[in-house]
PDB file of C-alpha atoms in Angstrom:
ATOM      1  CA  UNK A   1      72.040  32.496 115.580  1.00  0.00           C
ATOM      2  CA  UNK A   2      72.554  36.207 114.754  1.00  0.00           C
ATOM      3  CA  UNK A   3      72.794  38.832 117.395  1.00  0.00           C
ATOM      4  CA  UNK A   4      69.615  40.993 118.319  1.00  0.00           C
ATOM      5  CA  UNK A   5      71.294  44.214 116.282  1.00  0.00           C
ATOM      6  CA  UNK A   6      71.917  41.728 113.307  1.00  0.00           C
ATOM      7  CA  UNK A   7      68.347  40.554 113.157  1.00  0.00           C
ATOM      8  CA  UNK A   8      66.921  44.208 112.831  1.00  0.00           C
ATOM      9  CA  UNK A   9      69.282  45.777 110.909  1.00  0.00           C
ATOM     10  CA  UNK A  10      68.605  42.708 108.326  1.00  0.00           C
ATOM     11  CA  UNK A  11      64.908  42.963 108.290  1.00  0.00           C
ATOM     12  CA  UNK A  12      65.083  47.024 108.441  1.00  0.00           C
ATOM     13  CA  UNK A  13      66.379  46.266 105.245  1.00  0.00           C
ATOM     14  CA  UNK A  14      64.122  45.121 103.595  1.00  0.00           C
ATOM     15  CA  UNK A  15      61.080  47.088 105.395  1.00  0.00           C
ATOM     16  CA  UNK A  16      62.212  50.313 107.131  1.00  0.00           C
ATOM     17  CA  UNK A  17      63.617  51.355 110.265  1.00  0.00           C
ATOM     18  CA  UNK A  18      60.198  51.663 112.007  1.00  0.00           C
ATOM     19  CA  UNK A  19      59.607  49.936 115.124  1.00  0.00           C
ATOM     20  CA  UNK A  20      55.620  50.304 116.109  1.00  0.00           C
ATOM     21  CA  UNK A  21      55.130  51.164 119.809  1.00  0.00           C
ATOM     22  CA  UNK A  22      52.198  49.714 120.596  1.00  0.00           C
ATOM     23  CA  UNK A  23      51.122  51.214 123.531  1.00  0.00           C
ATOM     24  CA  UNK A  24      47.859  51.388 124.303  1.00  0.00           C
ATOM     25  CA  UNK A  25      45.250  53.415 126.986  1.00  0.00           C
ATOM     26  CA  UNK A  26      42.732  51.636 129.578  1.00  0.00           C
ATOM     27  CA  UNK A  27      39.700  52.132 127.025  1.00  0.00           C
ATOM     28  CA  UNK A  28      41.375  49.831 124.520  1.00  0.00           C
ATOM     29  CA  UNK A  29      40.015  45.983 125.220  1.00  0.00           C
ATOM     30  CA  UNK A  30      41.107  42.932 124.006  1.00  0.00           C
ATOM     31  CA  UNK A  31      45.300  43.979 123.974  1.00  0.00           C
ATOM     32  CA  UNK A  32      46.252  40.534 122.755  1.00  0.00           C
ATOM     33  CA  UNK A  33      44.029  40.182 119.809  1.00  0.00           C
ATOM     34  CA  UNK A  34      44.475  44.215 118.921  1.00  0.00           C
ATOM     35  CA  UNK A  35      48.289  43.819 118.879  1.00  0.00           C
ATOM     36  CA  UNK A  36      48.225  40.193 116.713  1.00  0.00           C
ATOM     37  CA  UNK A  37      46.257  42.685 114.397  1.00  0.00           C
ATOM     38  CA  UNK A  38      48.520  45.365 114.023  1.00  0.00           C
ATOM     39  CA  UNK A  39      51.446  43.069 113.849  1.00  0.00           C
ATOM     40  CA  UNK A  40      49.353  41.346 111.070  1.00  0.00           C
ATOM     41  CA  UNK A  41      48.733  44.110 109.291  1.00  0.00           C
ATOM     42  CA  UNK A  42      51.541  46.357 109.267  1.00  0.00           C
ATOM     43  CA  UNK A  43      54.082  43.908 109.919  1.00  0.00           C
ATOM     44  CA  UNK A  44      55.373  44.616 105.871  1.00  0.00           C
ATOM     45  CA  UNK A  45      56.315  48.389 106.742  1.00  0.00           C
ATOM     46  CA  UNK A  46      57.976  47.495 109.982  1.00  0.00           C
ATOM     47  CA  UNK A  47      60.864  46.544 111.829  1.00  0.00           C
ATOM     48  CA  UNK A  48      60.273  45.393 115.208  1.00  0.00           C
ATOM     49  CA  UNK A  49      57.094  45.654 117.675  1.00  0.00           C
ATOM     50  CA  UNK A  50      58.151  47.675 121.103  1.00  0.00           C
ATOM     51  CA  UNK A  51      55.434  46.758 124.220  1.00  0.00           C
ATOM     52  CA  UNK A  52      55.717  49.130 126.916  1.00  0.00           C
ATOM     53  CA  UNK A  53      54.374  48.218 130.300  1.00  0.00           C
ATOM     54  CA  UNK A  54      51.270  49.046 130.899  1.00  0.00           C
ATOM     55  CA  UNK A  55      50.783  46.585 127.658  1.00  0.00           C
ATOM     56  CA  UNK A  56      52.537  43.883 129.231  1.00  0.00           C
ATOM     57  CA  UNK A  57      50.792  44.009 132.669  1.00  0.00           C
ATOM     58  CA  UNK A  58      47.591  43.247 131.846  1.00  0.00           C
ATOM     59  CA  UNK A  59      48.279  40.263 129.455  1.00  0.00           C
ATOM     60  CA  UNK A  60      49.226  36.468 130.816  1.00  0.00           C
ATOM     61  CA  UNK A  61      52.827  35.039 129.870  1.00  0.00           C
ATOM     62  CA  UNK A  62      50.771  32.490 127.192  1.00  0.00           C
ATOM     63  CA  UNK A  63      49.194  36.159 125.769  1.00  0.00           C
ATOM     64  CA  UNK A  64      52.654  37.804 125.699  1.00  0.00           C
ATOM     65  CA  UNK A  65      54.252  34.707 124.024  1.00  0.00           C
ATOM     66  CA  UNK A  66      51.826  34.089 121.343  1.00  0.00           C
ATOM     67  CA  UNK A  67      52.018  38.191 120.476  1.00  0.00           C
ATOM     68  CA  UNK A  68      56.242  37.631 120.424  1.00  0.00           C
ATOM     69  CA  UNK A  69      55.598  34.126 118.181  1.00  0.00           C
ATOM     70  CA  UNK A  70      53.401  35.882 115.687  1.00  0.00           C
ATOM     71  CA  UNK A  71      55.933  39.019 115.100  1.00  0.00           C
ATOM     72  CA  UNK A  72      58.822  36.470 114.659  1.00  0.00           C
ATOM     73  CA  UNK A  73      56.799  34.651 111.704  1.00  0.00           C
ATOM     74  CA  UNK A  74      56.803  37.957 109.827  1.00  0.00           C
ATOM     75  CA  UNK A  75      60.505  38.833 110.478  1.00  0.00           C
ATOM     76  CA  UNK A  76      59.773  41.403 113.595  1.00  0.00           C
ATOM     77  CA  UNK A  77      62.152  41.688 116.537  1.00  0.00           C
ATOM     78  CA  UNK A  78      60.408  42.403 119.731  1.00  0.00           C
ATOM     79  CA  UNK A  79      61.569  44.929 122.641  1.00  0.00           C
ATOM     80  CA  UNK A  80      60.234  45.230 126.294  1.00  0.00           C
ATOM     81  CA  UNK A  81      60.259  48.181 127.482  1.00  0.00           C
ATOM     82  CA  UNK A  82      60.195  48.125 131.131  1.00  0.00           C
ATOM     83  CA  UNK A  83      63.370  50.896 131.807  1.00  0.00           C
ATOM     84  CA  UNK A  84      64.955  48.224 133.896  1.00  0.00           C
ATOM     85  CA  UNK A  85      66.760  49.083 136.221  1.00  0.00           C
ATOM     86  CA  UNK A  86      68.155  47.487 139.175  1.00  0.00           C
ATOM     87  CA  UNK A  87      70.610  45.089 141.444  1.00  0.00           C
ATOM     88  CA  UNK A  88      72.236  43.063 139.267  1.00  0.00           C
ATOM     89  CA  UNK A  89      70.584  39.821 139.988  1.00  0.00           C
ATOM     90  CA  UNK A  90      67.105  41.014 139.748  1.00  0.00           C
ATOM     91  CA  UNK A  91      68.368  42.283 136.221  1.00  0.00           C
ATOM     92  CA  UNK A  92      69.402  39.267 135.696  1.00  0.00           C
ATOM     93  CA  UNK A  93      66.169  37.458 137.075  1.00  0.00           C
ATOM     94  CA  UNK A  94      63.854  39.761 134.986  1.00  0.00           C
ATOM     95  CA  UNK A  95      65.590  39.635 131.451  1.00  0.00           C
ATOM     96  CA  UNK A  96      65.914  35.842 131.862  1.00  0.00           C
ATOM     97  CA  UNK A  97      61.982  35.804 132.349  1.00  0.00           C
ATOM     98  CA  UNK A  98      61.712  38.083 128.874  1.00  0.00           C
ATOM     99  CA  UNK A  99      63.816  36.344 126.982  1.00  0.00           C
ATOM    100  CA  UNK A 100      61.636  33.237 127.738  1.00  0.00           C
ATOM    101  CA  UNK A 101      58.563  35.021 127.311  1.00  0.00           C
ATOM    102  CA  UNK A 102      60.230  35.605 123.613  1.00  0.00           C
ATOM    103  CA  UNK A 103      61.601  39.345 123.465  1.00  0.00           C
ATOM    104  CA  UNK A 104      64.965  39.937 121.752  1.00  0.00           C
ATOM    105  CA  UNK A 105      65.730  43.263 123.871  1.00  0.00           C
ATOM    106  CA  UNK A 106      64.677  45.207 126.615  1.00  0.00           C
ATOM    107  CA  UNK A 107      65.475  48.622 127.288  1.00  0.00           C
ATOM    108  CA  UNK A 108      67.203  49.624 130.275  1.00  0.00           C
ATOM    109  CA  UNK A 109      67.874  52.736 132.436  1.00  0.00           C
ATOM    110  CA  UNK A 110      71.651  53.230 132.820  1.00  0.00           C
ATOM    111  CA  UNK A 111      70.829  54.840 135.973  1.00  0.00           C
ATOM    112  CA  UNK A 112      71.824  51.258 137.712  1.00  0.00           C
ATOM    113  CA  UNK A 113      75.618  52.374 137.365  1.00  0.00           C
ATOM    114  CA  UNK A 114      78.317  51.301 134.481  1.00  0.00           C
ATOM    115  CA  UNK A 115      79.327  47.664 135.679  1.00  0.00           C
ATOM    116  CA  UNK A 116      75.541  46.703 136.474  1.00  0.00           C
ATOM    117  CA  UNK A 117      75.125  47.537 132.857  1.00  0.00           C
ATOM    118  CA  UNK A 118      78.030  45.574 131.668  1.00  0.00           C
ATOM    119  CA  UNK A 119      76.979  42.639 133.619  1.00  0.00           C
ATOM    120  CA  UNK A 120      73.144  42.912 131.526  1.00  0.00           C
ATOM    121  CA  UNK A 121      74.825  43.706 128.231  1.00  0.00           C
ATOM    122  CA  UNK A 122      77.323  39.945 129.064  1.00  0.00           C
ATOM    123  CA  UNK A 123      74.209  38.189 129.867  1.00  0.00           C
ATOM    124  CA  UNK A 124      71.861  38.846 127.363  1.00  0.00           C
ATOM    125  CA  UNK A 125      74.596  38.402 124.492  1.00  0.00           C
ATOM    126  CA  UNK A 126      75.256  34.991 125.888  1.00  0.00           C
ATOM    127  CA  UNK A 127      71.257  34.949 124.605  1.00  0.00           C
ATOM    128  CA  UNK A 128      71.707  36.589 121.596  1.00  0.00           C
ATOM    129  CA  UNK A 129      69.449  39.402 123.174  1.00  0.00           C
ATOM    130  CA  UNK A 130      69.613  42.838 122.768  1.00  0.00           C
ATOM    131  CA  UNK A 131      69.830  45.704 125.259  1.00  0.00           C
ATOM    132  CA  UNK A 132      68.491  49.403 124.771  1.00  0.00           C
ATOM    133  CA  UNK A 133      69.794  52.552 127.347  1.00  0.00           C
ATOM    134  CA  UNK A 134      68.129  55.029 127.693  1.00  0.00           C
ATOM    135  CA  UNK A 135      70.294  58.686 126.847  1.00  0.00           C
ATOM    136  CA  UNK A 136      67.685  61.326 126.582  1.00  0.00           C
ATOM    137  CA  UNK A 137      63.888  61.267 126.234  1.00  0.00           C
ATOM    138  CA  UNK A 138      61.190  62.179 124.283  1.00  0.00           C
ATOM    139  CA  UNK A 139      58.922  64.298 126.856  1.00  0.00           C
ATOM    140  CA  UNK A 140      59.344  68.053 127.326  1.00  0.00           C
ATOM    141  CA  UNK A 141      60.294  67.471 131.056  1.00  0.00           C
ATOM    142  CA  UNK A 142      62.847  65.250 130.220  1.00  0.00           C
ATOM    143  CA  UNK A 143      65.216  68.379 129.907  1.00  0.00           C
ATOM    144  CA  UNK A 144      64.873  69.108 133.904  1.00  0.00           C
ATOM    145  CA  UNK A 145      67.142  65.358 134.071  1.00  0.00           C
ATOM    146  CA  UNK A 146      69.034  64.200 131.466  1.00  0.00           C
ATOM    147  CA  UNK A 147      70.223  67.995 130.719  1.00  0.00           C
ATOM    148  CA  UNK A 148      71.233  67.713 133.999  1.00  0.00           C
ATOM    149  CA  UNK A 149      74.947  69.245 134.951  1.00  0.00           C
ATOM    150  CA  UNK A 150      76.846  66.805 136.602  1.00  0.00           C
ATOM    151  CA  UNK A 151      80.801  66.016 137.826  1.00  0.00           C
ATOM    152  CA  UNK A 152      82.025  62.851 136.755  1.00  0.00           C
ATOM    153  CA  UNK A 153      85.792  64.123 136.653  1.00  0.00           C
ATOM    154  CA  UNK A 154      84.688  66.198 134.498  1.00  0.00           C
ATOM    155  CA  UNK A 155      81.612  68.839 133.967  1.00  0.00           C
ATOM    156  CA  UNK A 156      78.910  67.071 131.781  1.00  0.00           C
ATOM    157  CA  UNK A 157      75.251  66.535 131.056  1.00  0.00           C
ATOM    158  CA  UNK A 158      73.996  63.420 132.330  1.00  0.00           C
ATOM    159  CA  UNK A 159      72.884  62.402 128.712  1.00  0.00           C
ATOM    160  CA  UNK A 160      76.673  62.496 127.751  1.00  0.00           C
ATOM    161  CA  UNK A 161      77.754  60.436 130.523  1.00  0.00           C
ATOM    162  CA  UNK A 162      74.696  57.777 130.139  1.00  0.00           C
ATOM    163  CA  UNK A 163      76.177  58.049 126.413  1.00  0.00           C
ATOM    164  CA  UNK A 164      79.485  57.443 127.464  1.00  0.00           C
ATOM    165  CA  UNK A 165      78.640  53.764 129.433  1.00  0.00           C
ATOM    166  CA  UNK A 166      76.486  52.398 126.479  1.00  0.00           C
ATOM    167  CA  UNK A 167      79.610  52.520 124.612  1.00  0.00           C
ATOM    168  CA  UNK A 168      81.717  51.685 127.278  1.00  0.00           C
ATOM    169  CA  UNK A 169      79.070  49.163 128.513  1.00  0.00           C
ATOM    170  CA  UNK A 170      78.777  47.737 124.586  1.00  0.00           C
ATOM    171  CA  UNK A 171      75.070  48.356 124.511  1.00  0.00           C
ATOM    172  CA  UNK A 172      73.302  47.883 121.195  1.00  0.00           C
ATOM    173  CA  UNK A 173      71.065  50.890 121.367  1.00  0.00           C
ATOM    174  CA  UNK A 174      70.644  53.919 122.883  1.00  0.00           C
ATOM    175  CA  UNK A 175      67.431  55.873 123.245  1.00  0.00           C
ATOM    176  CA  UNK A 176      67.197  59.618 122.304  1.00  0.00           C
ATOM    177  CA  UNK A 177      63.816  61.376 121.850  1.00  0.00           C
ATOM    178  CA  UNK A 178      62.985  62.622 118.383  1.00  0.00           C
ATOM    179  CA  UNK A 179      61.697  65.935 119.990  1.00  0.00           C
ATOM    180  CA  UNK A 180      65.884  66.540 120.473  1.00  0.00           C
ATOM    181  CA  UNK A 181      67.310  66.348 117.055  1.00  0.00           C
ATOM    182  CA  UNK A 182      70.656  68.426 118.297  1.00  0.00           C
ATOM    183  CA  UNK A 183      71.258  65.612 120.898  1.00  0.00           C
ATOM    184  CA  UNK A 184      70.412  62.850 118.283  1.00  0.00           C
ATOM    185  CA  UNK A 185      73.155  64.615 115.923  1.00  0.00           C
ATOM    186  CA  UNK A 186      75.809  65.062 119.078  1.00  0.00           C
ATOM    187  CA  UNK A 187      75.206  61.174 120.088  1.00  0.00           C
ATOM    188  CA  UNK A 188      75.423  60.189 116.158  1.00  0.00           C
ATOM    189  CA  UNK A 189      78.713  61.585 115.851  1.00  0.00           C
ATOM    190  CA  UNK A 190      80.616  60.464 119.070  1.00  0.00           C
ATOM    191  CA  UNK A 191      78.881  56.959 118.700  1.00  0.00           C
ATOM    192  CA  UNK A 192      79.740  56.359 115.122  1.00  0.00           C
ATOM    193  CA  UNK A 193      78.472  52.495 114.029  1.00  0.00           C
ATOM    194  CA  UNK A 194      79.266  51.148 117.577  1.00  0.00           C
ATOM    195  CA  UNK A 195      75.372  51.456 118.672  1.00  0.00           C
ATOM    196  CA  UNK A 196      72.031  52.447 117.103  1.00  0.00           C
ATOM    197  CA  UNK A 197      70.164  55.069 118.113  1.00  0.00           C
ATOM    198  CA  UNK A 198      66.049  54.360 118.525  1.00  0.00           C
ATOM    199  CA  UNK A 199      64.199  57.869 118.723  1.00  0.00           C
ATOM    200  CA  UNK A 200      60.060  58.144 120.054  1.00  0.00           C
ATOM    201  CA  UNK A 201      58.612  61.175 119.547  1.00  0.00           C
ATOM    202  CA  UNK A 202      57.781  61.224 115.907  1.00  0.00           C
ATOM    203  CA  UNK A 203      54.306  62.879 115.007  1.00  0.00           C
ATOM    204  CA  UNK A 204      52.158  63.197 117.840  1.00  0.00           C
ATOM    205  CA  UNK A 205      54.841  64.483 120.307  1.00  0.00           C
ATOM    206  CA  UNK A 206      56.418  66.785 117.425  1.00  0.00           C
ATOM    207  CA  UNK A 207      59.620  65.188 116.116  1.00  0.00           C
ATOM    208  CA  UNK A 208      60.092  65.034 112.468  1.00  0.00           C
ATOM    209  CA  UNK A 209      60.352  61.590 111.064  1.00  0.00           C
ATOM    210  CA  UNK A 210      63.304  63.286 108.059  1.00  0.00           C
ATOM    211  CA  UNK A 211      64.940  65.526 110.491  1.00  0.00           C
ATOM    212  CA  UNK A 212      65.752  62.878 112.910  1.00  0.00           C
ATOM    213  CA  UNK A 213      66.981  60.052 110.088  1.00  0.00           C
ATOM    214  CA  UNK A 214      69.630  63.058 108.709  1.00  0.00           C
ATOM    215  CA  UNK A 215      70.378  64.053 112.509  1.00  0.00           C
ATOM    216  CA  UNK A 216      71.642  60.071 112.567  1.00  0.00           C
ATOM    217  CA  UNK A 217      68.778  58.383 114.231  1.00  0.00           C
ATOM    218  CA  UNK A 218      68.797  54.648 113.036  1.00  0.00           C
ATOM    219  CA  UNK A 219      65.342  53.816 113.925  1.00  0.00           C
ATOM    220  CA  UNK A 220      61.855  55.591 114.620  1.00  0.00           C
ATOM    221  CA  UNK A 221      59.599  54.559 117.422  1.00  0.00           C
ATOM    222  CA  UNK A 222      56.198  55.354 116.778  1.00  0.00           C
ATOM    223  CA  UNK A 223      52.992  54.515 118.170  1.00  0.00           C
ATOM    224  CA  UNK A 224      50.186  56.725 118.514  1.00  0.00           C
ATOM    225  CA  UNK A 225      50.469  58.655 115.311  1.00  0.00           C
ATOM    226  CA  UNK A 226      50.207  55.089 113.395  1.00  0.00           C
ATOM    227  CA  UNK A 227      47.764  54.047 116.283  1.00  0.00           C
ATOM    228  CA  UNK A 228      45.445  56.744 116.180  1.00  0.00           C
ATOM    229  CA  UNK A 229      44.937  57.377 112.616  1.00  0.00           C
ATOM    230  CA  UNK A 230      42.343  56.257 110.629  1.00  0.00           C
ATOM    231  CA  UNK A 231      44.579  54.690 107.949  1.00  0.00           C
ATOM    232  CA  UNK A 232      47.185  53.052 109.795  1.00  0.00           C
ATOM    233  CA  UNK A 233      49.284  51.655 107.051  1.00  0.00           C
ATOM    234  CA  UNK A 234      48.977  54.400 105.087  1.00  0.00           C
ATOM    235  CA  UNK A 235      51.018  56.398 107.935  1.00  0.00           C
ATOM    236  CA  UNK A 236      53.173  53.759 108.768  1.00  0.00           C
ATOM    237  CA  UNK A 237      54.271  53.147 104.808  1.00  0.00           C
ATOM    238  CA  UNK A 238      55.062  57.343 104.727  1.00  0.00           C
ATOM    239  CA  UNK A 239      56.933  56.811 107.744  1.00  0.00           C
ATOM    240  CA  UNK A 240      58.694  53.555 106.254  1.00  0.00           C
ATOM    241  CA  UNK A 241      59.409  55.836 103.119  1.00  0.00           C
ATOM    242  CA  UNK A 242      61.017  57.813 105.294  1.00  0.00           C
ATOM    243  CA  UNK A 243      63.361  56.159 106.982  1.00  0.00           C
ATOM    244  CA  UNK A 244      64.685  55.094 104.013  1.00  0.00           C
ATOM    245  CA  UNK A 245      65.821  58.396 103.362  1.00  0.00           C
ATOM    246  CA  UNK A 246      63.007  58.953 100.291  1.00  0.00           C
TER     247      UNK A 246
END
């Protein structure tokens, strides 16, 4: 069985490097049978699905795995993203109850310390799973932490050194908002092809869907600029366009 970052890169392929966030608000009923439809219908100018939390908390297990089974017939990987972080056997605990719910990553906060990290990277690979760090975020305020000065031996900003243990760690991804093009360029070059880089932002938060593919971003996250429009898959095949560099 191919690895997670095999799987996506193969289907990204053949339909763009757009992974749909599908992250939904309180007023939004019936999660299961809204996210089977957006899988259903955009699935053709997509990647991979991401479900935040407060998606996942409201549904059952059964819910969750009948959402994963249906993006797998079309080709989609599926991401959790829970920012886990903790001890190393609840990490271990919590991505072994993903990857049975179906999920082929989950994104993590490297927060939990280097050889916590290496010990979720080992374990999910024995799964042929995928894990996600998080590096720098999409949100204004996410400047006042992960721009951070810190002393790790040397002076650096925490999104260098959380850069520095995904590729020590062997990660597969690293998450850097789309709203910080400069960083997405600086974490591009240092990183080379040893991890992808998965930017949110694009649209509705401000980051530019071309600006962040030439910066080096490998795949877009987007959710409520697809979400919110009125023609869905018209947006999401300009942002598939897109990625492809056209």
């Amino acid at each position: 069985m191919a690895t997670f970052k095999t799987r996506l890169s193969q289907i990204s392929k053949i339909n763009g490097k757009v992974i749909l966030a599908n992250d939904y608000d309180l007023s939004v009923k019936n999660l299961e049978t809204k996210t089977i439809q957006n899988i259903t219908q955009l699935h053709h100018y997509l990647c991979g699905i991401k479900l935040n939390f407060h998606l996942l908390l409201p549904l059952s297990g059964k819910e969750i795995l009948k959402i994963n089974k249906t993006a797998h017939r079309y080709g989609l990987q599926t991401i959790a993203d829970i920012k886990l972080n903790d001890i190393g056997n609840t990490n271990q605990i919590t991505s072994d109850h993903l990857w049975n719910l179906g999920f082929d990553a989950v994104i993590a906060n490297p927060i939990m310390g280097l050889d916590s990290l290496k010990n979720l990277v080992k374990s999910s690979h024995k799964h042929e799973k995928g894990v996600i760090t998080l590096c720098h975020m999409s949100a204004p305020e996410a400047k006042l932490s992960y721009d951070m000065e810190i002393k790790m031996g040397k002076k650096q900003q925490l999104y260098q050194l959380f850069l520095d243990w995904a590729l020590t760690a062997k990660v597969d991804g690293i998450v850097v908002g789309a709203t910080f093009p400069k960083i997405i360029e600086y974490c591009s070059n240092k990183a080379g092809k040893n991890l992808s880089i998965f930017s949110p932002g694009v649209g509705t938060q401000g980051g530019s869907a071309n600006e962040v593919i030439s910066s080096g971003t490998d795949y877009l996250i987007v959710g409520r600029t697809i979400l919110n429009s009125q023609h869905p898959i018209n947006v999401a095949k300009e942002l598939q366009l897109q990625s492809f560099g056209k």
